[in-house]
mmCIF file of C-alpha atoms in Angstrom:
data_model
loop_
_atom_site.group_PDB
_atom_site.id
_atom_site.type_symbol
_atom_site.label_atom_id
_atom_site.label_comp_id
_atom_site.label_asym_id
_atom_site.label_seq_id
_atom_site.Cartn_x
_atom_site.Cartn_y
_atom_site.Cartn_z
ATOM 1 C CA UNK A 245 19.124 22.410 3.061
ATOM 2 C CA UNK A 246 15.307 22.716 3.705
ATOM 3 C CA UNK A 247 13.572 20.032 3.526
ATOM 4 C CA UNK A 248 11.620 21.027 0.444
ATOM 5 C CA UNK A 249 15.129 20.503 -1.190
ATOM 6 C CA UNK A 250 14.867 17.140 -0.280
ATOM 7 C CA UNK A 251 11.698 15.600 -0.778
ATOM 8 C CA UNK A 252 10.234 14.592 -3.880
ATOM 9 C CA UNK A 253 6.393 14.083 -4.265
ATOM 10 C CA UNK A 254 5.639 11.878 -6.637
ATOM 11 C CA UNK A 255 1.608 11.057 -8.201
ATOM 12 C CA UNK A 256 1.324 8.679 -11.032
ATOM 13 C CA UNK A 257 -0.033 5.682 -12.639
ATOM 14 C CA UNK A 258 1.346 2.802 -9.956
ATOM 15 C CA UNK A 259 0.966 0.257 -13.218
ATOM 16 C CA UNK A 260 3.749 2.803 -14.891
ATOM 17 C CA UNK A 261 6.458 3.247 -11.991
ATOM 18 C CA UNK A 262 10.002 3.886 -13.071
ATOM 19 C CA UNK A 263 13.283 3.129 -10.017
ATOM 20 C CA UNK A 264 11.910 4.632 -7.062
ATOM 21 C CA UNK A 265 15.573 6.042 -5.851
ATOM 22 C CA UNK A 266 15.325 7.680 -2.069
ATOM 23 C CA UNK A 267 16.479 6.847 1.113
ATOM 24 C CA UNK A 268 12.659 6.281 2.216
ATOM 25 C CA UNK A 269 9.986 5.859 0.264
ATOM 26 C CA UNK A 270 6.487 6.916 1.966
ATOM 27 C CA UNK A 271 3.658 5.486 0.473
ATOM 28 C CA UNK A 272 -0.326 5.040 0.556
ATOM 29 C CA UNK A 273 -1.319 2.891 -2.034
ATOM 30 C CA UNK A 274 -4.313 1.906 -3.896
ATOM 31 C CA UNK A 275 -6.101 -1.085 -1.495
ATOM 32 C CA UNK A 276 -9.620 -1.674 -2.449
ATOM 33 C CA UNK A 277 -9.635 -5.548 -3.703
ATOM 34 C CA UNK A 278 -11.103 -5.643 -7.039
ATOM 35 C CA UNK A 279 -14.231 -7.384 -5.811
ATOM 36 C CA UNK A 280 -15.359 -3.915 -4.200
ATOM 37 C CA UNK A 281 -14.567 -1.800 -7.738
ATOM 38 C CA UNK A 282 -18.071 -2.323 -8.607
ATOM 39 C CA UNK A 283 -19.632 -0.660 -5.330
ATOM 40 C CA UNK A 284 -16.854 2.211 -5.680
ATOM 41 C CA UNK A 285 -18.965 5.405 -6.618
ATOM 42 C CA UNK A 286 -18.052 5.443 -10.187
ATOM 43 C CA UNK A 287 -16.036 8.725 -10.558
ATOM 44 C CA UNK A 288 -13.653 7.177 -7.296
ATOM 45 C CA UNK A 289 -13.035 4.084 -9.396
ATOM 46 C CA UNK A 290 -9.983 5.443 -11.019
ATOM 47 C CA UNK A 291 -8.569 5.848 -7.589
ATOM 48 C CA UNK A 292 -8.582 2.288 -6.414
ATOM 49 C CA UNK A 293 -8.753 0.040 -9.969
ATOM 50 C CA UNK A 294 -4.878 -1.309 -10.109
ATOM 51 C CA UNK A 295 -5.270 -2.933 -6.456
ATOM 52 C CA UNK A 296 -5.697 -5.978 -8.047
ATOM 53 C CA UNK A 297 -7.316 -9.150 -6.639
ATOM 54 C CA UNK A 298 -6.371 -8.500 -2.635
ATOM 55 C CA UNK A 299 -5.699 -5.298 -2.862
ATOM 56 C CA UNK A 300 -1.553 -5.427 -2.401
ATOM 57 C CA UNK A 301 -0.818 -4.851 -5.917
ATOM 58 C CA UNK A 302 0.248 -1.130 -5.549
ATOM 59 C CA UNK A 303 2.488 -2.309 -2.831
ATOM 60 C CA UNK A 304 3.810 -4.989 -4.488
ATOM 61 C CA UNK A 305 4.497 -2.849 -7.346
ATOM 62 C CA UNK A 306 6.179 -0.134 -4.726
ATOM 63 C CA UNK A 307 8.748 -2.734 -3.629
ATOM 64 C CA UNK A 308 9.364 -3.974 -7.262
ATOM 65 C CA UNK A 309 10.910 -0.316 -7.718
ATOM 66 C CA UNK A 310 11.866 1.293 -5.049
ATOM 67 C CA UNK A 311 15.626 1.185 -4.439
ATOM 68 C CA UNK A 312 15.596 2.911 -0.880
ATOM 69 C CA UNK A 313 16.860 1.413 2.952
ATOM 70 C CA UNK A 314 13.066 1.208 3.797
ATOM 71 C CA UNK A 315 9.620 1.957 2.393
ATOM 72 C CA UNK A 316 7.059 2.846 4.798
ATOM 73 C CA UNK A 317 3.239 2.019 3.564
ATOM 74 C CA UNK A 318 -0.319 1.796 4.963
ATOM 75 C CA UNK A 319 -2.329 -1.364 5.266
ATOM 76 C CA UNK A 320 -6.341 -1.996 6.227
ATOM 77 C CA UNK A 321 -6.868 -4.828 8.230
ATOM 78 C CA UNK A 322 -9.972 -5.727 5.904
ATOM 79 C CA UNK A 323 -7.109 -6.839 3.827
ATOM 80 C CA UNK A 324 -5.716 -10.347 3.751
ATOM 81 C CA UNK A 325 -3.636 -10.941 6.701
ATOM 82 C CA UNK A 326 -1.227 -13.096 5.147
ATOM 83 C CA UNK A 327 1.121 -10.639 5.209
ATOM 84 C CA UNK A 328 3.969 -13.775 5.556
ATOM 85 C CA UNK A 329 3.203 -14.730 1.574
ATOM 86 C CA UNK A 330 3.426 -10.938 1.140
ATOM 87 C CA UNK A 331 6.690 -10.424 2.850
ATOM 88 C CA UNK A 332 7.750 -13.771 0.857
ATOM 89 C CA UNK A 333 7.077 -12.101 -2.153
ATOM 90 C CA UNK A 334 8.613 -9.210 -0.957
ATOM 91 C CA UNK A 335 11.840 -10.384 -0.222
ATOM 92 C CA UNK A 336 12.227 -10.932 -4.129
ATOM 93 C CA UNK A 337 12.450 -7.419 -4.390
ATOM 94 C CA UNK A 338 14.999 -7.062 -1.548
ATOM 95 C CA UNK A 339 12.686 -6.115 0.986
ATOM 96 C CA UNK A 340 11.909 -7.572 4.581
ATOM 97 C CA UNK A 341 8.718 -7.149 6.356
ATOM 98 C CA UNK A 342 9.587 -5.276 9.571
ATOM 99 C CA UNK A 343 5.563 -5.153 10.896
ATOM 100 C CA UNK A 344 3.383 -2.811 11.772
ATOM 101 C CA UNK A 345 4.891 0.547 13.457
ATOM 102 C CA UNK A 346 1.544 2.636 14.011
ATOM 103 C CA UNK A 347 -1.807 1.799 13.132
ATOM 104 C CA UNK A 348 -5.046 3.626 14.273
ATOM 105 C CA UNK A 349 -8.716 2.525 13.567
ATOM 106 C CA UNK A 350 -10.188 4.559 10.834
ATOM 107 C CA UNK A 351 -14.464 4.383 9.071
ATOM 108 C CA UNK A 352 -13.612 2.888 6.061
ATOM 109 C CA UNK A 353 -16.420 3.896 2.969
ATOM 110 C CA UNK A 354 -19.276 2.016 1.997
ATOM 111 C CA UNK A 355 -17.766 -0.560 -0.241
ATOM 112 C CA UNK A 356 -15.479 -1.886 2.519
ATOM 113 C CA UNK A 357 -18.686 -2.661 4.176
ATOM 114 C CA UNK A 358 -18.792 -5.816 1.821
ATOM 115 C CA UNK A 359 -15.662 -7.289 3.730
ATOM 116 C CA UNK A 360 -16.647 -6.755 7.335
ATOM 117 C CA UNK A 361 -20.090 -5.923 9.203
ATOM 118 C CA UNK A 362 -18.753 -2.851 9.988
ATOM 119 C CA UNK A 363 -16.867 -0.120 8.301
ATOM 120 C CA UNK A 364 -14.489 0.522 11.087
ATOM 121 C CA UNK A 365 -10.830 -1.086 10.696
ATOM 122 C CA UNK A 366 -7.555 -0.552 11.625
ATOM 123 C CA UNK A 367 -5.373 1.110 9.460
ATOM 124 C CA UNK A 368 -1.523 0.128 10.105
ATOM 125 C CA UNK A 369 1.909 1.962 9.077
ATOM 126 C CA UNK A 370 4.183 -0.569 8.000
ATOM 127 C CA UNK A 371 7.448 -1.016 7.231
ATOM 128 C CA UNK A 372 9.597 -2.572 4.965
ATOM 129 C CA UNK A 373 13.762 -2.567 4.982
ATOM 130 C CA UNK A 374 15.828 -3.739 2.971
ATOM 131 C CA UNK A 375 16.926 -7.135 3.106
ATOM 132 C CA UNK A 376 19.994 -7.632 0.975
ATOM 133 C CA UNK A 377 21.172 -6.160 -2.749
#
């Protein structure tokens, strides 16, 4: 069928997900650490509060629910890059890190500016299969 018959698009509270059931599940989550809420314009901060600490908790929350082969996310490389603890924790929720299959270096806004001296980071695709269950 056409492929409007076969994707769902999906916006919600990430704090609220239900089973995420799909072959692939394509997501850009919520990144900004917490410590950069407070220099978020304040009519963004909606958009970036359930991050949490490092700013993987949307994607942890992703993999806690999805039930798919693979979910496909974006990263910033402001982020931590301990992505071996997050692939750890991953792999609780049947999920292998697979790495990075595009990236491309993007301005990041103002508040990222507390992380780095300069705004401009990459921004990777990543990809995560499913390990086992």
């Amino acid at each position: 069928g056409a492929l409007v018959d076969r994707v769902d698009v999906v916006e919600g509270d990430w704090t609220e997900l239900g089973a995420l059931g799909a072959d692939l599940v394509v997501v850009n989550p919520p990144q900004r650490p917490a410590r950069l809420i407070a220099a978020t314009p304040s009519g963004e901060r909606h958009l970036h509060d359930t991050a949490g600490r490092d700013g993987t908790d949307a994607l942890r929350i992703v993999l806690g629910h999805a039930d798919s082969r693979a979910v496909l996310s974006t990263m910033s490389s402001l982020l931590s890059d301990d992505l071996a603890a997050l692939a750890a924790a991953a792999g609780m929720w049947r999920f292998a890190y697979d790495g990075a299959i595009a990236g491309a270096q993007i301005e990041h806004s103002a508040p990222w500016s507390r992380l780095a001296s300069g705004r401009v980071a990459w921004v990777y695709a990543q990809r995560w299969s499913r390990a086992h269950g």
